[in-house]
Short mmCIF file of N, CA and C and ligand atoms in Angstrom, two decimals:
data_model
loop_
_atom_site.label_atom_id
_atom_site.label_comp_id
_atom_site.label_asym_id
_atom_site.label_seq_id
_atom_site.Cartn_x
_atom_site.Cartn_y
_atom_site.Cartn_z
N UNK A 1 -49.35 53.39 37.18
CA UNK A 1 -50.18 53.48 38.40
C UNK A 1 -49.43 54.28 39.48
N UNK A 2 -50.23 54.85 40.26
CA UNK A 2 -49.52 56.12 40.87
C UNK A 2 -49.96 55.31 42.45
N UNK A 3 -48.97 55.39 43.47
CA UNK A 3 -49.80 54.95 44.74
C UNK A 3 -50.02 56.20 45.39
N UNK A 4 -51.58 56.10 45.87
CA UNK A 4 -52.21 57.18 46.49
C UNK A 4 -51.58 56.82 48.03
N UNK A 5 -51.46 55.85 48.70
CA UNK A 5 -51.44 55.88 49.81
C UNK A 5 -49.89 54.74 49.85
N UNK A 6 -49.52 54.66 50.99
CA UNK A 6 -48.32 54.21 51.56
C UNK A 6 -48.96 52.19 51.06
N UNK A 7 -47.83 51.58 50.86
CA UNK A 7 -48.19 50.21 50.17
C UNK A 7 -47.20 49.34 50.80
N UNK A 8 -47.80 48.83 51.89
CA UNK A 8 -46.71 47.97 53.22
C UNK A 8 -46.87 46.76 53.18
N UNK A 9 -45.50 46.44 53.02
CA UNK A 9 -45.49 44.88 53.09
C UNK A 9 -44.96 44.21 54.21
N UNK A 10 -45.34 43.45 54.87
CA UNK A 10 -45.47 42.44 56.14
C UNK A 10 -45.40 41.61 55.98
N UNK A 11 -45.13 40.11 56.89
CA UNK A 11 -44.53 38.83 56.47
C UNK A 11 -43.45 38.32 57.61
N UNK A 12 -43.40 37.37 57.48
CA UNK A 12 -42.17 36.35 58.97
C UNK A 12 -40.85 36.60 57.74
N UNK A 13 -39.50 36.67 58.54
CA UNK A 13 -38.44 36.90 58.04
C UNK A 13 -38.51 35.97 56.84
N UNK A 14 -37.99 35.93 55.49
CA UNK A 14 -37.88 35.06 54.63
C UNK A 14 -39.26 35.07 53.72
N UNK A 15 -40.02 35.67 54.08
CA UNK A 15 -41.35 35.77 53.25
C UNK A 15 -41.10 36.40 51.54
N UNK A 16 -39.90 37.30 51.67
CA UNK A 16 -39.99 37.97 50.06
C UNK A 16 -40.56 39.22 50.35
N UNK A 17 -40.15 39.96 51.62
CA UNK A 17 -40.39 41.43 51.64
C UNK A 17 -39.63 42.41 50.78
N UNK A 18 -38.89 42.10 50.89
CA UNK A 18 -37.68 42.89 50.44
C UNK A 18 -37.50 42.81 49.21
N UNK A 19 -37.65 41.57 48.47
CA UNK A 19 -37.22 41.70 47.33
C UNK A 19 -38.78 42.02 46.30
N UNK A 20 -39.78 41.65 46.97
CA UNK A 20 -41.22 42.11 46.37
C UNK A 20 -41.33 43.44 46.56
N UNK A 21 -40.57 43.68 47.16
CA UNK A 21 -40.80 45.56 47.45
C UNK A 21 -39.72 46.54 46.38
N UNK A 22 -38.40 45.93 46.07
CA UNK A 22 -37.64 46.31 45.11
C UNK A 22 -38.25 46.38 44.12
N UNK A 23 -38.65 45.51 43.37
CA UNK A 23 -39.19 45.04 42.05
C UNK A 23 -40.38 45.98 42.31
N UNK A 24 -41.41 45.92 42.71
CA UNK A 24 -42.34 46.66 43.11
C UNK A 24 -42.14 48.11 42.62
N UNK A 25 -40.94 48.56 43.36
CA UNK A 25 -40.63 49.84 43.28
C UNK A 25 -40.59 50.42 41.74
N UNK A 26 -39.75 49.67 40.89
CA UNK A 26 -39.25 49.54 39.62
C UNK A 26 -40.52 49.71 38.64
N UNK A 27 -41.53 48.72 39.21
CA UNK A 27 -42.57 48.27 38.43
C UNK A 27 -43.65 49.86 38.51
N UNK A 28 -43.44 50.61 39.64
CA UNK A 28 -44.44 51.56 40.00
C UNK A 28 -44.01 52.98 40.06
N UNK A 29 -42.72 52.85 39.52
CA UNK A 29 -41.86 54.07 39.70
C UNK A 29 -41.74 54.83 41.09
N UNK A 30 -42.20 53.95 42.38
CA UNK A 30 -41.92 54.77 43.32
C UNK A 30 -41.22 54.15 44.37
N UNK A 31 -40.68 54.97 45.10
CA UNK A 31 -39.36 54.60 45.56
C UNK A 31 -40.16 53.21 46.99
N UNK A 32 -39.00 52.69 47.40
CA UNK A 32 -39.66 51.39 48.27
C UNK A 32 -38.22 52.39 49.79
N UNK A 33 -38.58 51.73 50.84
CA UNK A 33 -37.98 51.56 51.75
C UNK A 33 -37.93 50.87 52.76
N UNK A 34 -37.04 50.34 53.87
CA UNK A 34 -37.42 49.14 54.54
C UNK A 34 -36.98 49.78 55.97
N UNK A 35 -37.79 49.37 56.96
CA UNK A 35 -37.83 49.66 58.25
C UNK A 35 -36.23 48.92 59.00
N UNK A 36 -36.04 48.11 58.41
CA UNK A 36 -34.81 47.89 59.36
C UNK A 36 -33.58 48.06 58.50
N UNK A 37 -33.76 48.86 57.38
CA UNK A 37 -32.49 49.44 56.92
C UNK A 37 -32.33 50.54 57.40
N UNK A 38 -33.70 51.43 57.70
CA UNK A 38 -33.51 53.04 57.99
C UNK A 38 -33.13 52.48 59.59
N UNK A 39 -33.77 51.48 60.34
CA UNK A 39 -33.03 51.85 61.69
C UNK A 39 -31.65 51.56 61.79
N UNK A 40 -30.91 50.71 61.20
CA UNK A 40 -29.33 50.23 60.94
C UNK A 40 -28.93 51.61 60.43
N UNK A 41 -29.35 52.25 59.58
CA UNK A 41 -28.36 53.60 58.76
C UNK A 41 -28.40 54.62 60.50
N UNK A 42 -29.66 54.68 61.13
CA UNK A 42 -30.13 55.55 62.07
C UNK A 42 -28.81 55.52 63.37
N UNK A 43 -28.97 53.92 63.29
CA UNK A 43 -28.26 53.41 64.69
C UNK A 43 -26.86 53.67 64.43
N UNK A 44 -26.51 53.75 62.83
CA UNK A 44 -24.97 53.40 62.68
C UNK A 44 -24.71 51.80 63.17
N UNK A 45 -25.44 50.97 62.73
CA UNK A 45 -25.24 49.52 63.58
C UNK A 45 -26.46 48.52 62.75
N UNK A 46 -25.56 47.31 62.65
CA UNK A 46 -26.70 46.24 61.97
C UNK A 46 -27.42 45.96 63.57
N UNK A 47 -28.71 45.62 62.61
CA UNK A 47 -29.57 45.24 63.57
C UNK A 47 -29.03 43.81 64.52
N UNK A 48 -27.97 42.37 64.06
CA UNK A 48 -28.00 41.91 65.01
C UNK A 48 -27.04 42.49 66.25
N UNK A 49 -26.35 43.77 65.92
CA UNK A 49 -25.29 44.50 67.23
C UNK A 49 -26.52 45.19 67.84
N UNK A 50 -27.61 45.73 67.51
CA UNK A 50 -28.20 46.35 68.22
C UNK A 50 -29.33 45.11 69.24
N UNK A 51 -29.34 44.29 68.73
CA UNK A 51 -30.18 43.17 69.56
C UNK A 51 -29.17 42.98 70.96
N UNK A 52 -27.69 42.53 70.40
CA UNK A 52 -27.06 42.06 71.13
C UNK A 52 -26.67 43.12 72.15
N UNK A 53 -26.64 44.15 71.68
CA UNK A 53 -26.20 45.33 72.72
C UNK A 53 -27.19 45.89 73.52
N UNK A 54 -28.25 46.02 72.98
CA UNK A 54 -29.82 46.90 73.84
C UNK A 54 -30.74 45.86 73.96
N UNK A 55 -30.86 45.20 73.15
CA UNK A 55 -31.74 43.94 73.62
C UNK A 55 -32.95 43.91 72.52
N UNK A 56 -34.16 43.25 72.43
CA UNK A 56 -34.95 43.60 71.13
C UNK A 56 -36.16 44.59 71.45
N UNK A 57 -36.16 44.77 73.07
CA UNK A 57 -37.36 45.21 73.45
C UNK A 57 -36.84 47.33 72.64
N UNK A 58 -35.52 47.20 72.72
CA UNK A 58 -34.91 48.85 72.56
C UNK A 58 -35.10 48.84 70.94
N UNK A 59 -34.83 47.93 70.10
CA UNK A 59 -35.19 47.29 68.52
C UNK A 59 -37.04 47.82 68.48
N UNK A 60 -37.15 47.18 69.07
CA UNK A 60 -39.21 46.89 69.04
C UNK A 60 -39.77 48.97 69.23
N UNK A 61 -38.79 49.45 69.97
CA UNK A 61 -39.28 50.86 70.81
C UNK A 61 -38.86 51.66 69.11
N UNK A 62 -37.55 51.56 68.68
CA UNK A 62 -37.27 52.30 67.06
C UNK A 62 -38.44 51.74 66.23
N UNK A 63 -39.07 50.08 66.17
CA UNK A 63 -40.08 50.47 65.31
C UNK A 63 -40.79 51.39 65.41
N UNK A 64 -41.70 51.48 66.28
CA UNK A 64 -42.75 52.06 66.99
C UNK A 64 -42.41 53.57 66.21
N UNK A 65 -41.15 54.05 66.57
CA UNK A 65 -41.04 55.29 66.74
C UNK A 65 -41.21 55.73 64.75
N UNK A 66 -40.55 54.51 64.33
CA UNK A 66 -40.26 54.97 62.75
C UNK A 66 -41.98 54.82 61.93
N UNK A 67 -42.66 54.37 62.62
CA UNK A 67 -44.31 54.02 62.19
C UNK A 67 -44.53 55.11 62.06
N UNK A 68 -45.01 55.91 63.54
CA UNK A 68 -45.24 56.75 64.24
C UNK A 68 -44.51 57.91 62.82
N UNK A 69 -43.74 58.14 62.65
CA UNK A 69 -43.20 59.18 61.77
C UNK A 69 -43.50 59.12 60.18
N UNK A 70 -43.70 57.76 60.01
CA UNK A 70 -44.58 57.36 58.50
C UNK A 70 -45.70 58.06 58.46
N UNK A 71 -46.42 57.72 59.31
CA UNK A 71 -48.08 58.01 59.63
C UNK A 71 -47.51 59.55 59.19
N UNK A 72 -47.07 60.34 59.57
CA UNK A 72 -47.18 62.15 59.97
C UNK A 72 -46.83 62.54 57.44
N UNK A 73 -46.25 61.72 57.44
CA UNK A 73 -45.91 62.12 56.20
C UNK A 73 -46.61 62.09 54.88
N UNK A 74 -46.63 63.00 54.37
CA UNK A 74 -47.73 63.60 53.21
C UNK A 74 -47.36 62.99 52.08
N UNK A 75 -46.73 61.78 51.83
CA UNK A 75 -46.44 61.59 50.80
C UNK A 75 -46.21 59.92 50.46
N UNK A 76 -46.53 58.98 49.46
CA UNK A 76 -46.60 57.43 49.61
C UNK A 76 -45.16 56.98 48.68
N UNK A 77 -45.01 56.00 49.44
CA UNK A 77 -43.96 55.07 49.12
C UNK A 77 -43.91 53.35 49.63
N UNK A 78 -43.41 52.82 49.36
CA UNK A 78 -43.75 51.52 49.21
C UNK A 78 -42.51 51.09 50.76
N UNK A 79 -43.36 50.55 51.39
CA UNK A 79 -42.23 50.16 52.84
C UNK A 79 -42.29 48.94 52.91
N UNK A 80 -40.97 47.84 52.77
CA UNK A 80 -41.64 47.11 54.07
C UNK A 80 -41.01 46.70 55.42
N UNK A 81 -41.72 46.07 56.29
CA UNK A 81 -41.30 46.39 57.71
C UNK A 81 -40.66 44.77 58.22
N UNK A 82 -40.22 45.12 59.22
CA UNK A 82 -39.61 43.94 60.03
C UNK A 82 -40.73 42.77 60.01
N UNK A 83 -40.26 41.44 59.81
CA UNK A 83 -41.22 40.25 60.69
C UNK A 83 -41.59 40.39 61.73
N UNK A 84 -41.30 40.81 62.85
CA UNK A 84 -41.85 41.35 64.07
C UNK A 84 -42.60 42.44 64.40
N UNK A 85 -42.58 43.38 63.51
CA UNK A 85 -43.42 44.95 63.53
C UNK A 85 -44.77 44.58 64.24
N UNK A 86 -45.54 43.85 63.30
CA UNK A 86 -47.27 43.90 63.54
C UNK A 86 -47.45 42.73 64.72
N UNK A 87 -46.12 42.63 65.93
CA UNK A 87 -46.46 41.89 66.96
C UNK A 87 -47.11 42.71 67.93
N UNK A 88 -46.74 43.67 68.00
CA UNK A 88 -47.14 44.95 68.85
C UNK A 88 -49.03 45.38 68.67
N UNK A 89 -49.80 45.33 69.57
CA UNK A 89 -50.89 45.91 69.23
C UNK A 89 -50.66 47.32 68.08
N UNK A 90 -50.27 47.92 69.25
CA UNK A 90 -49.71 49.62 68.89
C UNK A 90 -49.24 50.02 67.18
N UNK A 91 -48.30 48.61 66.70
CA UNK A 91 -47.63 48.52 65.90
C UNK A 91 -48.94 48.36 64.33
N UNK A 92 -49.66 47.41 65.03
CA UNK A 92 -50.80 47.16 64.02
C UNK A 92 -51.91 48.14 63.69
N UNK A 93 -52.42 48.92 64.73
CA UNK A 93 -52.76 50.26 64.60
C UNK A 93 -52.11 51.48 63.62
N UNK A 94 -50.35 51.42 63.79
CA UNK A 94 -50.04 51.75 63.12
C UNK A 94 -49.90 51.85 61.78
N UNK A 95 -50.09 50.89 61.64
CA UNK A 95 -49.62 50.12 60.12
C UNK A 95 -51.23 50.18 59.42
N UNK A 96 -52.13 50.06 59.82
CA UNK A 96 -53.20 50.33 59.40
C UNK A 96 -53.64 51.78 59.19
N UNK A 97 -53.20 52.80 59.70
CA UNK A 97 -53.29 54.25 59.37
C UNK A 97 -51.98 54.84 58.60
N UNK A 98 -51.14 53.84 58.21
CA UNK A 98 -50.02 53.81 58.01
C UNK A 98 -50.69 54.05 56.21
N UNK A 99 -51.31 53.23 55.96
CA UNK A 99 -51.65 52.99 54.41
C UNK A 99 -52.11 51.22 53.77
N UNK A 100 -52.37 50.76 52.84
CA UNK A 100 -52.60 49.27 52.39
C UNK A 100 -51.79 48.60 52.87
N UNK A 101 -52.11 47.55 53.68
CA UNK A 101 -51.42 46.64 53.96
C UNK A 101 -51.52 45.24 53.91
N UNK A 102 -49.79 44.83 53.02
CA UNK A 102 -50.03 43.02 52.20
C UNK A 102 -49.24 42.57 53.03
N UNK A 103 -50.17 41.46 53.03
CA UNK A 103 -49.20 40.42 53.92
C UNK A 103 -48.61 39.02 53.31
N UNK A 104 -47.38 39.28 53.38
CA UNK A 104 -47.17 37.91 52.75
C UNK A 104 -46.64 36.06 53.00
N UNK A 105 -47.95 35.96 53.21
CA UNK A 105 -47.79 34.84 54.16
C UNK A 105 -47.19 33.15 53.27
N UNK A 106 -46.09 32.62 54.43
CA UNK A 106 -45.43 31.70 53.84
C UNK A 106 -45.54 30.76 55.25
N UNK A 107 -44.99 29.71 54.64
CA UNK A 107 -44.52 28.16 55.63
C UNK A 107 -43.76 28.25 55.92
N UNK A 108 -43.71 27.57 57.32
CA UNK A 108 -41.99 27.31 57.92
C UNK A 108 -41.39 26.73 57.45
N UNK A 109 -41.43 25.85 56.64
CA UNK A 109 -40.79 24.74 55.60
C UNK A 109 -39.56 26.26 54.53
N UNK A 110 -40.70 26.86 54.09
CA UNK A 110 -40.10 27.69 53.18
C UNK A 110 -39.38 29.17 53.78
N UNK A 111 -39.64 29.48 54.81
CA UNK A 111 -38.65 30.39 55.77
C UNK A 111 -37.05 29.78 55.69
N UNK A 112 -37.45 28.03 56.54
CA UNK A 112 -36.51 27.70 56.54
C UNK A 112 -35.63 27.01 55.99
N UNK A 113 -36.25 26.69 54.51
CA UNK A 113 -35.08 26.69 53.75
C UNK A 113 -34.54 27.83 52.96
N UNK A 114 -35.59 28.63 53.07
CA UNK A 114 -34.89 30.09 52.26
C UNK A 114 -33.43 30.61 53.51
N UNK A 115 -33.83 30.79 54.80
CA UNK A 115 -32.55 31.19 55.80
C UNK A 115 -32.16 30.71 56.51
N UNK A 116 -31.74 28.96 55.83
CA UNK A 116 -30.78 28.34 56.97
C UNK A 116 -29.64 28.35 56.84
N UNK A 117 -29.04 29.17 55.90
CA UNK A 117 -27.45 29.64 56.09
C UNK A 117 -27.44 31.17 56.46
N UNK A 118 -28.34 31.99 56.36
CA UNK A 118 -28.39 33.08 57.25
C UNK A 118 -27.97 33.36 58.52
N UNK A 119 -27.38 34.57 58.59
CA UNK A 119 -27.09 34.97 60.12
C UNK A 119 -27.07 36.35 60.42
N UNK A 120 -28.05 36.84 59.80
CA UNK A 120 -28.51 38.55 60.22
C UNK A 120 -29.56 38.58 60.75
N UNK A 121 -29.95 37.35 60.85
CA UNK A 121 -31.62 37.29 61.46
C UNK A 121 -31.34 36.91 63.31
N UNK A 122 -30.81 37.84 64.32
CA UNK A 122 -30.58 36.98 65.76
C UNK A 122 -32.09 36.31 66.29
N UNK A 123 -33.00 36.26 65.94
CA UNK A 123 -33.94 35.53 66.49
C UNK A 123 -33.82 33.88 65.98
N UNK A 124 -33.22 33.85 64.77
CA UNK A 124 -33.27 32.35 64.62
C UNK A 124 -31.37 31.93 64.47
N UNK A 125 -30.21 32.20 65.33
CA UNK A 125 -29.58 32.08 65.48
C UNK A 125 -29.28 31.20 66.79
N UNK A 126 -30.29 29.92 66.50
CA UNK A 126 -30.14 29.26 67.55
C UNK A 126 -29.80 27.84 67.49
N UNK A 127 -30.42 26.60 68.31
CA UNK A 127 -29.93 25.13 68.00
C UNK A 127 -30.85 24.52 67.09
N UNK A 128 -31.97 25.12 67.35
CA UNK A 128 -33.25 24.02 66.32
C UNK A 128 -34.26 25.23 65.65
N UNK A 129 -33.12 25.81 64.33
CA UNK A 129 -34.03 26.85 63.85
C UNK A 129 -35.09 27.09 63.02
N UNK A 130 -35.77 25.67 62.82
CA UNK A 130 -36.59 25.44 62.29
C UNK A 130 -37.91 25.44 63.34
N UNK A 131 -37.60 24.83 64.43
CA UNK A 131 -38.65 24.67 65.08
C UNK A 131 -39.46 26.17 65.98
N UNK A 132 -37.89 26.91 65.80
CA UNK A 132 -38.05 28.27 66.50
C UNK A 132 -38.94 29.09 65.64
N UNK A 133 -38.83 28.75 63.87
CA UNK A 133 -38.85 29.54 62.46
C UNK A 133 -41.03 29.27 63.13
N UNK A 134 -41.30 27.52 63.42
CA UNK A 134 -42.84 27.07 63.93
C UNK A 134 -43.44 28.13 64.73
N UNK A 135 -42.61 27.97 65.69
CA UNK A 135 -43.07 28.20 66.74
C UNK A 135 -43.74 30.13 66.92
N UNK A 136 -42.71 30.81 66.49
CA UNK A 136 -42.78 32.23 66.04
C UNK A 136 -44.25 32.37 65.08
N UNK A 137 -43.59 31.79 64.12
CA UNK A 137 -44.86 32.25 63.22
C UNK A 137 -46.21 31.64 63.84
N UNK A 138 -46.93 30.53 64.35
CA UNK A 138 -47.61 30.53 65.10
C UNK A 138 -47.93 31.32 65.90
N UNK A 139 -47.17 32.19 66.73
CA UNK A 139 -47.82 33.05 67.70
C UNK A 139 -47.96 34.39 66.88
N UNK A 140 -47.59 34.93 65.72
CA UNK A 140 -47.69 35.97 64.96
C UNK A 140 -48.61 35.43 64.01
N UNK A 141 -48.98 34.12 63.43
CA UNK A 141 -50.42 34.53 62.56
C UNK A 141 -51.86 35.32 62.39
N UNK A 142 -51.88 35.51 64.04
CA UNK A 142 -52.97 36.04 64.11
C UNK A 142 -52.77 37.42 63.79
N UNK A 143 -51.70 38.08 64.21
CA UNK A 143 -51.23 39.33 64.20
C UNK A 143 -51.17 40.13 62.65
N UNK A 144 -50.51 39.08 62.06
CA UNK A 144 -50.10 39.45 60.67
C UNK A 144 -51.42 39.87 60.19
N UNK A 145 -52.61 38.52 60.36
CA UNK A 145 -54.21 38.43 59.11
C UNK A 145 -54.75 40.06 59.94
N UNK A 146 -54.72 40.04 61.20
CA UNK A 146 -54.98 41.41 61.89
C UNK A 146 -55.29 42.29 61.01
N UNK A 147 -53.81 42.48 60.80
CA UNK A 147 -53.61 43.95 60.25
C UNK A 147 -53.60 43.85 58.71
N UNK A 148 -53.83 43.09 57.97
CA UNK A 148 -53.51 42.87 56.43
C UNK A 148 -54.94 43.36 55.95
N UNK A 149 -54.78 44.04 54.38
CA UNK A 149 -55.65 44.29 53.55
C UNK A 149 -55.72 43.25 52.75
N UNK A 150 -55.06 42.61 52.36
CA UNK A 150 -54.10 41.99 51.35
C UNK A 150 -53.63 40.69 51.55
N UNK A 151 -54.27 39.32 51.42
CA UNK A 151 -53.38 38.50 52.20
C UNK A 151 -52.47 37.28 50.38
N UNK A 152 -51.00 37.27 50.63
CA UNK A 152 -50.95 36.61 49.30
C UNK A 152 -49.99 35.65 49.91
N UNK A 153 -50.36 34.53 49.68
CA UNK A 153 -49.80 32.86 49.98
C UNK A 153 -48.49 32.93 49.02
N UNK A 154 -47.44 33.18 49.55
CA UNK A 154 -45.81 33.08 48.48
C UNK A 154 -45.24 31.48 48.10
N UNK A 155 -45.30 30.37 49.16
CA UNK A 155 -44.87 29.78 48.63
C UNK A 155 -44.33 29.21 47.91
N UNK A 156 -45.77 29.00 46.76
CA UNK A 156 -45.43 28.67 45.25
C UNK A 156 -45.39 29.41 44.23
N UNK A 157 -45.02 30.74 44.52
CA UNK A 157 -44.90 32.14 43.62
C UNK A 157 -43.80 32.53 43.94
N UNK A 158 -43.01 32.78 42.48
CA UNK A 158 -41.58 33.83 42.45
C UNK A 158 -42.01 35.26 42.40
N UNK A 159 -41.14 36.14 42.57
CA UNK A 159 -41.62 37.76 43.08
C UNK A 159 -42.19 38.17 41.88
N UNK A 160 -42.14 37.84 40.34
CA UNK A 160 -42.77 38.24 39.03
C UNK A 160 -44.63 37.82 39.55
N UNK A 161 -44.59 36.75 39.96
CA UNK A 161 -46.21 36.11 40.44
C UNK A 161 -46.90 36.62 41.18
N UNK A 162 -45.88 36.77 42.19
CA UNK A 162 -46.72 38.04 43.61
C UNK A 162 -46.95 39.47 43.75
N UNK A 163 -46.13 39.90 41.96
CA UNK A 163 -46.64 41.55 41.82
C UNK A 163 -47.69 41.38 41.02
N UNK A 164 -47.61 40.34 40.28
CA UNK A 164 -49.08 40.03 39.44
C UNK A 164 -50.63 39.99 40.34
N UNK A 165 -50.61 39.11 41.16
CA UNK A 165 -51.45 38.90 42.15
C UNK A 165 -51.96 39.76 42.85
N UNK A 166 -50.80 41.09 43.36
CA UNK A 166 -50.84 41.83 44.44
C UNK A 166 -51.76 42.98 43.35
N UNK A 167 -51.27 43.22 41.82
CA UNK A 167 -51.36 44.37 41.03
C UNK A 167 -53.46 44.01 40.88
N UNK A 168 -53.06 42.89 40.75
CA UNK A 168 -54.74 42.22 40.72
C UNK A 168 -55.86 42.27 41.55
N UNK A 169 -55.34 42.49 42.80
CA UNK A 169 -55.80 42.64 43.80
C UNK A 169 -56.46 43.52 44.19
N UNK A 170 -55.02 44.92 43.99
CA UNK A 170 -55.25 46.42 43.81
C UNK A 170 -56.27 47.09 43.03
N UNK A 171 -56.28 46.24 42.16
CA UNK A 171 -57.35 47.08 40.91
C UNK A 171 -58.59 46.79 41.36
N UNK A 172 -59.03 45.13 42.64
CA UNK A 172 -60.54 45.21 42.14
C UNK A 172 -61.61 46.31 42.67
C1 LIG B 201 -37.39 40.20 62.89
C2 LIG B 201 -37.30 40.29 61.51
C3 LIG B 201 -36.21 40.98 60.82
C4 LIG B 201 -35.62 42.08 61.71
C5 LIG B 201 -35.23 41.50 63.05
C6 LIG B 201 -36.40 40.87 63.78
C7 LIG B 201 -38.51 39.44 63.51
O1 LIG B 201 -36.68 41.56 59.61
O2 LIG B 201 -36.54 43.12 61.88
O3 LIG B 201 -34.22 40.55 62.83
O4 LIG B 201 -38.77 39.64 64.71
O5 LIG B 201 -39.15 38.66 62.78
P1 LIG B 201 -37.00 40.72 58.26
O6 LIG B 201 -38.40 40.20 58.39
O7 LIG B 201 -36.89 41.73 57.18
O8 LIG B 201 -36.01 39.64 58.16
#
């Protein structure tokens, strides 16, 4: 299967972007890339030095800008983007002219046991990061279903389940 158009995956940190997008890649022969690796290679800097140094609103302005440069390009590949991307109106616009977009929606239960020894994530580097893991995704549900073509419940699916689902999806 050949992707005609750009194939974006979205989701709250811990959802299985990253690694549904690897496998993905493998499975489709085409290459995957992730929005907050190209801005870390860009910045010369992990994303939590760039939070801590510019703040997230200067983080939030490089998405924008790296969308914005997807959109212009003639050619599809499999992305996926920050948990925060499709908070942005602007951002969701984007992402919708951007190409298909899956969303992969999970529980705070399962965020937070997938990254409670994590510490690349500075938004949940706090005292009660579970409740922060609630509270977030609540104000981004609406955002995420927004912009999604695609909506696939991870929970109770390992990444072999959710290319099945997603491949199922694609075809109807
Ligand atoms: C963020 C999610 C992170 C990263 C940054 C902010 C968010 O990406 O962009 O730490 O606001 O949810 P992942 O979803 O890949 O962890």
């Amino acid at each position: 299967m050949k992707l005609l158009k750009n194939l974006i995956l979205i989701g709250f940190m811990g959802s299985g972007k990253t690694s549904v997008g690897l496998k993905l890649s493998y499975r489709l022969q085409t290459p995957v890339e992730d929005t907050d690796k190209l801005i870390e290679q860009r910045e010369g800097r992990t994303i939590s030095e760039i939070f801590a140094r510019e703040g997230e609103e200067y983080f939030r302005e490089a998405e924008t800008a790296l969308l914005k440069e997807i959109k212009e390009r003639t050619y599809a590949r499999i992305i996926s983007v920050g948990g925060g991307t499709p908070v942005r109106p602007q951002n969701r616009e984007l992402l919708k002219q951007c190409g298909t977009v899956v969303y992969l929606r999970v529980r705070p239960e399962t965020v937070y046991e997938r990254l409670k020894n994590d510490t690349t994530r500075p938004l949940l580097q706090c005292e009660d990061p579970l409740n922060k893991i609630k509270t977030l995704l609540e104000a981004r549900k609406d955002a995420y279903e927004e912009c999604a073509d695609i909506v696939i419940d991870v929970d109770e699916c390992n990444t072999d389940q959710i290319i099945n689902i997603l491949a199922d999806r694609l075809n109807r």
